[in-house]
């Protein structure tokens, strides 16, 4: 399966600042990547689908102006949390879609722990 | 809308015990089904998947799952667990024909194995 990396692995930022998280597909050209948020002892919540060369598709309830997604190349998608607040503290995970349009698998990155103080 | 239910939030077993983790989904059409595992401090890994064909699928590390369409279930099984199976297990479904092709995850089951 695809190998996915995320940078940074953990970040601490002050309230009101912005932070960028990178997701890289190291061995596969990914036209589609996904961004998830995982709360402690909770499941993964899909935030948005990132499509290379076009605008991301956000899930209901996710603020697109707060969580900016850019998928400028087939190997890189970025998630920028703008004007971060303590409630944005979470574990953010990206995944790469590999396979056909209908039947596909996802391969996940190691995640980024964001703490907003 | 599609949804996935995992009824067991935390399962505690002794080594060598048999395991069955429940997973039910709600969607009447064609689905792809997955089980993912997240070991402590590690990222999500695919255990096994069902796309079509034989409803009994075998995955890595001795795990298997059976798709029962009439019950909308995809339970995960392992005949004899090991301490190293301690992890969080997530069932996931991708439903075709829904508003968008995306994989939705269940709430997860934490498996603790007593040595």
mmCIF file of C-alpha atoms in Angstrom:
data_model
loop_
_atom_site.group_PDB
_atom_site.id
_atom_site.type_symbol
_atom_site.label_atom_id
_atom_site.label_comp_id
_atom_site.label_asym_id
_atom_site.label_seq_id
_atom_site.Cartn_x
_atom_site.Cartn_y
_atom_site.Cartn_z
ATOM 1 C CA UNK A 1 0.000 0.000 0.000
ATOM 2 C CA UNK A 2 0.875 3.659 -0.219
ATOM 3 C CA UNK A 3 3.262 5.207 2.280
ATOM 4 C CA UNK A 4 1.987 8.436 3.788
ATOM 5 C CA UNK A 5 3.849 10.910 5.949
ATOM 6 C CA UNK A 6 2.670 13.903 7.930
ATOM 7 C CA UNK A 7 4.584 16.883 9.197
ATOM 8 C CA UNK A 8 4.815 17.935 11.910
ATOM 9 C CA UNK A 9 4.005 14.984 14.132
ATOM 10 C CA UNK A 10 3.016 17.317 16.928
ATOM 11 C CA UNK A 11 2.663 21.076 17.197
ATOM 12 C CA UNK A 12 1.778 23.500 19.930
ATOM 13 C CA UNK A 13 0.515 26.923 18.961
ATOM 14 C CA UNK A 14 -1.009 29.908 20.679
ATOM 15 C CA UNK A 15 -4.654 30.765 20.373
ATOM 16 C CA UNK A 16 -5.306 33.019 17.397
ATOM 17 C CA UNK A 17 -2.394 31.825 15.304
ATOM 18 C CA UNK A 18 -2.500 29.583 12.259
ATOM 19 C CA UNK A 19 -0.791 26.270 11.794
ATOM 20 C CA UNK A 20 -0.140 24.255 8.653
ATOM 21 C CA UNK A 21 -0.056 20.463 8.524
ATOM 22 C CA UNK A 22 1.457 18.670 5.547
ATOM 23 C CA UNK A 23 0.435 15.298 4.194
ATOM 24 C CA UNK A 24 2.700 13.612 1.680
ATOM 25 C CA UNK A 25 2.192 10.518 -0.406
ATOM 26 C CA UNK A 26 5.731 9.192 -0.647
ATOM 27 C CA UNK A 27 5.393 6.473 -3.249
ATOM 28 C CA UNK A 28 2.090 7.078 -4.963
ATOM 29 C CA UNK A 29 0.522 9.890 -6.935
ATOM 30 C CA UNK A 30 -2.690 10.630 -5.135
ATOM 31 C CA UNK A 31 -5.436 12.539 -6.868
ATOM 32 C CA UNK A 32 -7.547 12.250 -3.750
ATOM 33 C CA UNK A 33 -6.586 12.593 -0.126
ATOM 34 C CA UNK A 34 -8.775 12.750 2.936
ATOM 35 C CA UNK A 35 -8.449 14.703 6.167
ATOM 36 C CA UNK A 36 -9.800 13.286 9.397
ATOM 37 C CA UNK A 37 -9.985 14.475 12.945
ATOM 38 C CA UNK A 38 -9.762 12.027 15.818
ATOM 39 C CA UNK A 39 -10.872 12.965 19.294
ATOM 40 C CA UNK A 40 -9.581 11.081 22.343
ATOM 41 C CA UNK A 41 -11.182 7.656 22.567
ATOM 42 C CA UNK A 42 -13.391 8.513 19.631
ATOM 43 C CA UNK A 43 -13.591 7.499 16.036
ATOM 44 C CA UNK A 44 -12.273 9.310 13.022
ATOM 45 C CA UNK A 45 -14.425 12.123 11.762
ATOM 46 C CA UNK A 46 -14.046 12.893 8.077
ATOM 47 C CA UNK A 47 -13.437 16.595 7.642
ATOM 48 C CA UNK A 48 -12.905 16.952 3.925
ATOM 49 C CA UNK A 49 -11.903 15.299 0.701
ATOM 50 C CA UNK A 50 -8.926 16.911 -0.941
ATOM 51 C CA UNK A 51 -8.794 16.763 -4.728
ATOM 52 C CA UNK A 52 -5.655 17.602 -6.641
ATOM 53 C CA UNK A 53 -6.056 20.762 -8.664
ATOM 54 C CA UNK A 54 -9.531 21.606 -7.425
ATOM 55 C CA UNK A 55 -11.337 22.784 -4.330
ATOM 56 C CA UNK A 56 -11.733 20.453 -1.417
ATOM 57 C CA UNK A 57 -15.115 19.007 -0.536
ATOM 58 C CA UNK A 58 -15.983 19.658 3.092
ATOM 59 C CA UNK A 59 -18.265 17.587 5.279
ATOM 60 C CA UNK A 60 -21.285 19.146 6.849
ATOM 61 C CA UNK A 61 -20.398 21.161 9.909
ATOM 62 C CA UNK A 62 -16.747 21.691 8.975
ATOM 63 C CA UNK A 63 -15.856 25.342 8.420
ATOM 64 C CA UNK A 64 -14.008 25.628 5.144
ATOM 65 C CA UNK A 65 -12.672 29.082 5.990
ATOM 66 C CA UNK A 66 -11.200 27.789 9.209
ATOM 67 C CA UNK A 67 -9.732 24.570 7.873
ATOM 68 C CA UNK A 68 -8.067 25.513 4.619
ATOM 69 C CA UNK A 69 -7.074 22.618 2.398
ATOM 70 C CA UNK A 70 -4.739 22.862 -0.543
ATOM 71 C CA UNK A 71 -3.865 19.921 -2.779
ATOM 72 C CA UNK A 72 -1.451 21.550 -5.181
ATOM 73 C CA UNK A 73 0.347 18.431 -6.347
ATOM 74 C CA UNK A 74 -0.225 14.704 -6.606
ATOM 75 C CA UNK A 75 1.953 14.075 -3.595
ATOM 76 C CA UNK A 76 1.116 16.899 -1.215
ATOM 77 C CA UNK A 77 -1.986 18.130 0.541
ATOM 78 C CA UNK A 78 -1.931 20.712 3.305
ATOM 79 C CA UNK A 79 -4.400 21.520 6.044
ATOM 80 C CA UNK A 80 -4.144 24.972 7.599
ATOM 81 C CA UNK A 81 -5.999 25.608 10.821
ATOM 82 C CA UNK A 82 -6.578 29.341 10.844
ATOM 83 C CA UNK A 83 -7.068 31.427 13.966
ATOM 84 C CA UNK A 84 -6.748 28.332 16.091
ATOM 85 C CA UNK A 85 -8.628 28.000 19.364
ATOM 86 C CA UNK A 86 -8.193 25.484 22.191
ATOM 87 C CA UNK A 87 -11.208 23.526 20.936
ATOM 88 C CA UNK A 88 -9.281 22.866 17.735
ATOM 89 C CA UNK A 89 -6.813 20.794 19.733
ATOM 90 C CA UNK A 90 -7.033 17.315 18.321
ATOM 91 C CA UNK A 91 -5.308 14.587 16.358
ATOM 92 C CA UNK A 92 -5.438 15.257 12.624
ATOM 93 C CA UNK A 93 -4.920 12.375 10.241
ATOM 94 C CA UNK A 94 -4.682 12.338 6.479
ATOM 95 C CA UNK A 95 -5.121 9.422 4.129
ATOM 96 C CA UNK A 96 -4.413 8.651 0.519
ATOM 97 C CA UNK A 97 -6.964 7.024 -1.707
ATOM 98 C CA UNK A 98 -5.626 4.201 -3.829
ATOM 99 C CA UNK A 99 -7.602 2.119 -6.269
ATOM 100 C CA UNK A 100 -10.522 2.595 -8.605
ATOM 101 C CA UNK A 101 -13.307 5.134 -8.531
ATOM 102 C CA UNK A 102 -15.671 2.684 -6.876
ATOM 103 C CA UNK A 103 -13.569 0.178 -4.981
ATOM 104 C CA UNK A 104 -10.587 1.728 -3.294
ATOM 105 C CA UNK A 105 -8.516 1.572 -0.154
ATOM 106 C CA UNK A 106 -7.165 4.272 2.053
ATOM 107 C CA UNK A 107 -3.704 4.413 3.539
ATOM 108 C CA UNK A 108 -3.211 6.601 6.528
ATOM 109 C CA UNK A 109 -0.516 8.911 7.732
ATOM 110 C CA UNK A 110 0.787 8.789 11.298
ATOM 111 C CA UNK A 111 -1.226 11.822 12.347
ATOM 112 C CA UNK A 112 -0.440 15.257 13.762
ATOM 113 C CA UNK A 113 -1.194 16.134 17.367
ATOM 114 C CA UNK A 114 -2.257 19.802 17.556
ATOM 115 C CA UNK A 115 -2.408 21.538 20.903
ATOM 116 C CA UNK A 116 -3.693 25.099 21.045
ATOM 117 C CA UNK A 117 -2.860 26.973 24.226
ATOM 118 C CA UNK B 1 -27.009 8.384 5.041
ATOM 119 C CA UNK B 2 -24.667 5.497 5.651
ATOM 120 C CA UNK B 3 -23.561 4.751 9.200
ATOM 121 C CA UNK B 4 -21.480 2.167 10.999
ATOM 122 C CA UNK B 5 -22.086 0.778 14.479
ATOM 123 C CA UNK B 6 -19.613 -1.016 16.679
ATOM 124 C CA UNK B 7 -21.438 -2.204 19.742
ATOM 125 C CA UNK B 8 -18.462 -3.209 21.854
ATOM 126 C CA UNK B 9 -16.587 -0.191 23.120
ATOM 127 C CA UNK B 10 -14.048 -2.102 25.162
ATOM 128 C CA UNK B 11 -13.349 -5.806 25.091
ATOM 129 C CA UNK B 12 -11.015 -7.504 27.552
ATOM 130 C CA UNK B 13 -9.786 -11.015 26.850
ATOM 131 C CA UNK B 14 -7.112 -13.366 28.032
ATOM 132 C CA UNK B 15 -4.466 -14.661 25.659
ATOM 133 C CA UNK B 16 -5.610 -17.594 23.521
ATOM 134 C CA UNK B 17 -9.262 -16.627 23.865
ATOM 135 C CA UNK B 18 -11.357 -16.327 20.732
ATOM 136 C CA UNK B 19 -12.386 -12.916 19.510
ATOM 137 C CA UNK B 20 -15.415 -11.582 17.731
ATOM 138 C CA UNK B 21 -16.000 -7.862 17.314
ATOM 139 C CA UNK B 22 -19.360 -6.760 16.005
ATOM 140 C CA UNK B 23 -19.907 -4.309 13.165
ATOM 141 C CA UNK B 24 -23.199 -3.342 11.589
ATOM 142 C CA UNK B 25 -23.842 -0.801 8.903
ATOM 143 C CA UNK B 26 -26.918 0.902 7.584
ATOM 144 C CA UNK B 27 -27.151 1.156 3.827
ATOM 145 C CA UNK B 28 -29.279 -0.846 1.441
ATOM 146 C CA UNK B 29 -27.030 -0.752 -1.587
ATOM 147 C CA UNK B 30 -23.616 -2.050 -2.541
ATOM 148 C CA UNK B 31 -20.864 -1.544 -0.002
ATOM 149 C CA UNK B 32 -17.174 -2.031 0.468
ATOM 150 C CA UNK B 33 -16.256 -2.981 4.022
ATOM 151 C CA UNK B 34 -13.039 -2.611 5.959
ATOM 152 C CA UNK B 35 -11.467 -3.322 9.292
ATOM 153 C CA UNK B 36 -8.603 -1.106 10.397
ATOM 154 C CA UNK B 37 -6.380 -1.502 13.450
ATOM 155 C CA UNK B 38 -4.552 1.184 15.385
ATOM 156 C CA UNK B 39 -1.860 -0.139 17.708
ATOM 157 C CA UNK B 40 -0.821 2.112 20.592
ATOM 158 C CA UNK B 41 1.177 5.027 19.267
ATOM 159 C CA UNK B 42 0.915 3.888 15.670
ATOM 160 C CA UNK B 43 -1.121 4.911 12.666
ATOM 161 C CA UNK B 44 -4.129 3.137 11.224
ATOM 162 C CA UNK B 45 -3.418 -0.001 9.273
ATOM 163 C CA UNK B 46 -5.719 -2.004 7.031
ATOM 164 C CA UNK B 47 -6.491 -5.437 8.506
ATOM 165 C CA UNK B 48 -8.764 -6.697 5.776
ATOM 166 C CA UNK B 49 -11.341 -5.593 3.252
ATOM 167 C CA UNK B 50 -14.366 -6.892 1.403
ATOM 168 C CA UNK B 51 -15.135 -5.656 -2.094
ATOM 169 C CA UNK B 52 -16.983 -8.582 -3.673
ATOM 170 C CA UNK B 53 -16.920 -12.357 -4.000
ATOM 171 C CA UNK B 54 -16.382 -14.714 -1.075
ATOM 172 C CA UNK B 55 -18.050 -13.111 1.940
ATOM 173 C CA UNK B 56 -15.480 -14.661 4.255
ATOM 174 C CA UNK B 57 -12.328 -12.610 3.941
ATOM 175 C CA UNK B 58 -8.996 -13.274 5.531
ATOM 176 C CA UNK B 59 -6.652 -10.547 6.565
ATOM 177 C CA UNK B 60 -3.293 -10.142 8.168
ATOM 178 C CA UNK B 61 -2.229 -11.561 11.520
ATOM 179 C CA UNK B 62 -4.809 -14.344 11.508
ATOM 180 C CA UNK B 63 -7.865 -12.095 11.420
ATOM 181 C CA UNK B 64 -10.912 -12.802 9.312
ATOM 182 C CA UNK B 65 -14.296 -11.228 8.815
ATOM 183 C CA UNK B 66 -17.579 -12.411 7.398
ATOM 184 C CA UNK B 67 -19.921 -10.229 5.384
ATOM 185 C CA UNK B 68 -23.543 -11.213 6.017
ATOM 186 C CA UNK B 69 -25.605 -9.064 3.706
ATOM 187 C CA UNK B 70 -28.958 -10.031 5.222
ATOM 188 C CA UNK B 71 -27.766 -8.876 8.633
ATOM 189 C CA UNK B 72 -25.843 -5.828 7.381
ATOM 190 C CA UNK B 73 -22.925 -7.124 9.397
ATOM 191 C CA UNK B 74 -19.190 -7.519 8.972
ATOM 192 C CA UNK B 75 -17.912 -9.021 12.208
ATOM 193 C CA UNK B 76 -14.211 -9.447 12.844
ATOM 194 C CA UNK B 77 -12.924 -12.735 14.256
ATOM 195 C CA UNK B 78 -9.724 -14.321 15.414
ATOM 196 C CA UNK B 79 -9.634 -17.838 16.895
ATOM 197 C CA UNK B 80 -6.834 -17.195 19.387
ATOM 198 C CA UNK B 81 -5.728 -13.721 20.385
ATOM 199 C CA UNK B 82 -2.276 -12.678 21.490
ATOM 200 C CA UNK B 83 -1.123 -9.941 23.802
ATOM 201 C CA UNK B 84 0.183 -8.078 20.746
ATOM 202 C CA UNK B 85 -3.382 -7.764 19.445
ATOM 203 C CA UNK B 86 -4.040 -5.083 22.042
ATOM 204 C CA UNK B 87 -5.195 -2.142 19.932
ATOM 205 C CA UNK B 88 -8.139 -0.100 18.756
ATOM 206 C CA UNK B 89 -10.170 -1.692 15.966
ATOM 207 C CA UNK B 90 -12.291 0.292 13.538
ATOM 208 C CA UNK B 91 -14.895 -0.987 11.147
ATOM 209 C CA UNK B 92 -15.515 1.166 8.084
ATOM 210 C CA UNK B 93 -17.883 1.209 5.124
ATOM 211 C CA UNK B 94 -17.878 2.825 1.714
ATOM 212 C CA UNK B 95 -21.386 2.942 0.276
ATOM 213 C CA UNK B 96 -21.893 3.266 -3.470
ATOM 214 C CA UNK B 97 -24.557 5.485 -4.832
ATOM 215 C CA UNK B 98 -24.559 7.700 -1.778
ATOM 216 C CA UNK B 99 -23.905 11.409 -2.125
ATOM 217 C CA UNK B 100 -20.163 10.897 -2.353
ATOM 218 C CA UNK B 101 -17.850 7.956 -2.289
ATOM 219 C CA UNK B 102 -16.222 8.167 1.106
ATOM 220 C CA UNK B 103 -15.316 5.769 3.844
ATOM 221 C CA UNK B 104 -17.184 6.218 7.104
ATOM 222 C CA UNK B 105 -15.738 4.789 10.311
ATOM 223 C CA UNK B 106 -17.402 3.224 13.298
ATOM 224 C CA UNK B 107 -16.670 4.467 16.796
ATOM 225 C CA UNK B 108 -14.018 1.837 17.382
ATOM 226 C CA UNK B 109 -13.548 -1.035 19.821
ATOM 227 C CA UNK B 110 -10.681 -1.047 22.232
ATOM 228 C CA UNK B 111 -9.279 -4.539 22.676
ATOM 229 C CA UNK B 112 -7.206 -5.281 25.760
ATOM 230 C CA UNK B 113 -5.478 -8.644 26.055
ATOM 231 C CA UNK B 114 -4.367 -9.902 29.432
ATOM 232 C CA UNK B 115 -1.045 -11.758 29.245
#
